[in-house]
Amino acid sequence: MKNPTPIVEIAATGRFLPDNVVTNDDLAKTMDTSDEWIRTRTGISERRIAPDGLTAAEMGASAARQAMERAGVQPGEVDIVILSTATPDRWLPSTACDTQALLGCDNAVAFDIMAACSGFLYGLSMAEGYLAAGRGEIALVISAEKMSTIIDWDDRTTAVLFGDGAGAAVVRRSNGSGRGILSTHLRSDGRLANLLYRPGGGTIDPLSQGVLDEGRHLMKMQGREIFKNAVRNMAEACDLALQKAGLTSDDIDLLVPHQANIRIIEATAKYAGIPMEKVYVNVDRYGNMSSASVPIAFDEALEQGRIGPGSKVLTAAFGAGLTWGAMTLRM
Ligand code: UT7
């Protein structure tokens, strides 16, 4: 199969990470865990935790400003702002609208998407569709996550895994350069929603003193089941995305996977046939930042020269929903 011609490309990326570093040893002071357990079971050594008062919109806007500066794009030129988050600043309006206001993207349509850890890939795909339909020239895809606000800090099985941060990409039409998104495979399975969810605080179980007292507004996860589904679905998505692009794993210069657990990353890479030297890993420094993990990893890989002009990249993600997917790109 011939390589498809990309319709849109990533013009530039950006990231924001809060300064506050929380190590495994810090966590072991307040909960029954250890640096050894967290490192060997997850690969995480530390994570960033945002201070009170720093919003997801502000983190997202910082990442987006960096991406826009690098792309040479002015706020008024942006046609669409797609923001993915599992931790909206408020239930109404969208965090995307708050971010749009902070950025001054006055000519843009702005809205949130909720696809948990897969949100950046879903966002890129939506931006591609919008631009391909001729509705605009420039999209901002932002992932901003303040996971620390939905973690149950008394639950060691989830509290040690997550961190805060934001990543962003300026997406524009490809103009025949050959750079851009080559293929996409996205899926969801709502039948497994209760493997990773927040039971209370929405319309099913509105916020009440009981919800707060019992912590039903906080994240619950069946870790082992999520683990199995993550590996199976990301591996299959990688295969299908490669097939759709007419590529094999040998063609890939770098795999940029969602950063949930080093064991999930290693298993996905193995199934995809990609050696670990060609896999970008930062889960050790940041933990799982939900949808912000992929764009932050992407941005670091670009900055470090692990990917550059002409590189072929495979990216994959998996999260609550369930949601998952993979994408191939030529940079
Ligand atoms: O972004 C997508 C969302 N999330 C994920 O992808 C996460 C997917 N799941 C995982 O990464 C792993 O399942 C975990 C890291 C969450 C757990 O690792 P595991 O190897 O599956 O451990 P486990 O849940 O089977 O627990 C093993 C033991 C248990 O003790 P017992 O029952 O064997 O005595 C747990 O209570 O480890 C215990 N444990 C801990 N011990 C120390 C669980 N969490 C901790 C902890 N510190 N933080």
Coordinates of N, CA and C in Angstrom, one line a residue, residues 22 27 31 33 38 44 47 49 147-148 151-163 219 221:
V22 N 7.2 16.1 43.3 CA 6.9 15.2 44.5 C 7.5 13.8 44.2
L27 N 5.9 10.7 48.9 CA 4.6 10.1 49.1 C 4.6 9.0 50.2
M31 N 1.7 7.9 53.0 CA 0.9 6.7 52.7 C 1.7 5.4 52.8
T33 N 3.4 3.1 51.2 CA 4.0 2.8 49.9 C 5.5 2.9 50.1
I38 N 6.9 1.6 43.9 CA 6.4 2.4 42.8 C 7.3 2.3 41.6
I44 N 7.8 4.9 37.8 CA 7.7 6.3 38.1 C 8.6 6.6 39.3
R47 N 6.7 13.0 40.2 CA 5.7 13.6 39.4 C 5.6 15.1 39.7
I49 N 3.2 18.3 40.8 CA 1.9 18.6 41.3 C 1.7 20.1 41.3
M147 N -4.6 16.3 37.5 CA -5.0 15.1 38.0 C -5.0 15.1 39.5
S148 N -4.1 15.9 40.1 CA -4.0 15.9 41.6 C -5.3 16.3 42.3
I151 N -7.5 12.8 42.4 CA -6.9 11.7 43.0 C -7.4 11.5 44.5
D152 N -7.6 10.3 44.8 CA -7.9 10.0 46.3 C -6.6 9.8 47.0
W153 N -6.1 10.8 47.7 CA -4.8 10.7 48.3 C -4.7 9.7 49.4
D154 N -5.9 9.1 49.7 CA -5.8 8.0 50.7 C -5.8 6.6 50.1
D155 N -5.8 6.6 48.7 CA -5.8 5.3 48.0 C -4.4 5.1 47.3
R156 N -3.6 4.3 47.9 CA -2.2 4.2 47.4 C -2.2 3.5 46.0
T157 N -3.3 2.8 45.7 CA -3.3 2.1 44.4 C -3.4 3.0 43.2
T158 N -3.9 4.2 43.4 CA -4.0 5.2 42.3 C -3.2 6.5 42.6
A159 N -3.0 6.9 43.9 CA -2.4 8.2 44.2 C -1.0 8.3 43.7
V160 N -0.3 7.2 43.6 CA 1.1 7.3 43.3 C 1.4 7.4 41.7
L161 N 0.3 7.2 41.0 CA 0.5 7.0 39.5 C 0.4 8.3 38.7
F162 N -0.3 9.3 39.2 CA -0.6 10.5 38.4 C 0.1 11.8 38.7
G163 N 0.2 12.7 37.7 CA 0.8 14.0 37.9 C 0.0 15.0 37.0
M219 N -11.3 9.5 41.7 CA -11.0 8.5 40.7 C -10.9 7.1 41.3
M221 N -10.1 3.0 40.2 CA -9.5 2.2 39.1 C -9.3 0.8 39.4

